[in-house]
Amino acid sequence: GWCLVHAGDANGTPPSLDALVARLAPCDLVLVEGYKGFSAHPRIEVYRPRGGQPSEPLAAADAGIVALACPPDGAPDRWPP
């Protein structure tokens, strides 16, 4: 396997998610850190409730998040939303 890591252009502007995914095609799975708010792409949220974090996962208000990964004792009260 391999990965594509990109920090941005000379001005620090990151490339669009679509541009990065196009460079990886064809592939079955793309793991991305960041790029929140891209509901055009189905996403998985890693949710670990801790002090200071919201009591609900982002998925509760974001239809683009289609699955939630969390420890058995850390599942939110209201899932699926």
Tab-separated table of C-alpha atoms in Angstrom:
chain	number	residue	atom	x	y	z
A	1	GLY	CA	0.000	0.000	0.000
A	2	TRP	CA	0.902	3.653	-0.092
A	3	CYS	CA	-0.442	7.017	1.003
A	4	LEU	CA	-0.724	10.561	-0.313
A	5	VAL	CA	0.166	13.314	2.138
A	6	HIS	CA	-0.292	16.927	1.096
A	7	ALA	CA	0.107	20.016	3.252
A	8	GLY	CA	-0.926	22.630	0.673
A	9	ASP	CA	0.542	24.868	-1.974
A	10	ALA	CA	3.158	27.618	-1.480
A	11	ASN	CA	0.473	29.803	0.161
A	12	GLY	CA	-0.584	26.998	2.519
A	13	THR	CA	-3.907	26.445	0.736
A	14	PRO	CA	-4.831	22.767	0.898
A	15	PRO	CA	-6.014	21.014	-2.270
A	16	SER	CA	-9.692	20.147	-2.569
A	17	LEU	CA	-10.755	16.722	-1.375
A	18	ASP	CA	-12.048	15.908	-4.865
A	19	ALA	CA	-8.615	16.702	-6.357
A	20	LEU	CA	-6.882	14.380	-3.893
A	21	VAL	CA	-9.380	11.549	-4.374
A	22	ALA	CA	-9.024	11.839	-8.159
A	23	ARG	CA	-5.291	11.176	-7.784
A	24	LEU	CA	-6.021	7.972	-5.846
A	25	ALA	CA	-8.593	6.465	-8.227
A	26	PRO	CA	-9.337	3.660	-8.688
A	27	CYS	CA	-9.497	2.586	-5.050
A	28	ASP	CA	-12.002	1.054	-2.656
A	29	LEU	CA	-11.371	3.106	0.468
A	30	VAL	CA	-9.878	6.530	1.213
A	31	LEU	CA	-9.029	7.537	4.792
A	32	VAL	CA	-8.962	11.304	5.301
A	33	GLU	CA	-8.184	13.393	8.363
A	34	GLY	CA	-9.901	16.779	8.413
A	35	TYR	CA	-12.096	18.052	5.547
A	36	LYS	CA	-15.200	18.257	7.745
A	37	GLY	CA	-18.434	19.279	6.056
A	38	PHE	CA	-18.051	17.329	2.806
A	39	SER	CA	-21.410	15.550	2.765
A	40	ALA	CA	-20.976	14.684	-0.934
A	41	HIS	CA	-18.651	11.927	0.303
A	42	PRO	CA	-19.937	9.325	2.784
A	43	ARG	CA	-17.879	9.516	5.977
A	44	ILE	CA	-17.206	7.588	9.176
A	45	GLU	CA	-16.795	9.423	12.470
A	46	VAL	CA	-14.473	8.185	15.196
A	47	TYR	CA	-16.226	9.175	18.412
A	48	ARG	CA	-14.663	8.943	21.855
A	49	PRO	CA	-16.543	10.989	24.433
A	50	ARG	CA	-14.219	12.705	26.890
A	51	GLY	CA	-14.405	15.666	29.178
A	52	GLY	CA	-14.766	18.874	27.191
A	53	GLN	CA	-16.122	17.204	24.036
A	54	PRO	CA	-19.707	17.627	22.860
A	55	SER	CA	-22.076	15.054	24.357
A	56	GLU	CA	-23.316	14.053	20.893
A	57	PRO	CA	-21.217	13.001	17.916
A	58	LEU	CA	-21.026	15.228	14.833
A	59	ALA	CA	-23.083	12.548	13.062
A	60	ALA	CA	-26.147	13.589	15.058
A	61	ALA	CA	-26.380	16.721	12.896
A	62	ASP	CA	-24.492	15.674	9.733
A	63	ALA	CA	-26.242	13.363	7.257
A	64	GLY	CA	-22.941	12.866	5.387
A	65	ILE	CA	-21.636	10.749	8.276
A	66	VAL	CA	-22.978	7.267	7.613
A	67	ALA	CA	-21.283	5.284	10.399
A	68	LEU	CA	-19.920	5.805	13.874
A	69	ALA	CA	-16.877	4.047	15.351
A	70	CYS	CA	-16.783	4.181	19.139
A	71	PRO	CA	-15.910	2.008	22.128
A	72	PRO	CA	-18.804	-0.169	23.372
A	73	ASP	CA	-19.138	1.847	26.573
A	74	GLY	CA	-18.872	5.169	24.720
A	75	ALA	CA	-21.819	4.900	22.341
A	76	PRO	CA	-24.011	8.008	22.312
A	77	ASP	CA	-27.487	7.816	23.793
A	78	ARG	CA	-29.137	8.688	20.498
A	79	TRP	CA	-27.747	6.732	17.543
A	80	PRO	CA	-28.740	6.573	14.801
A	81	PRO	CA	-30.183	10.091	14.875
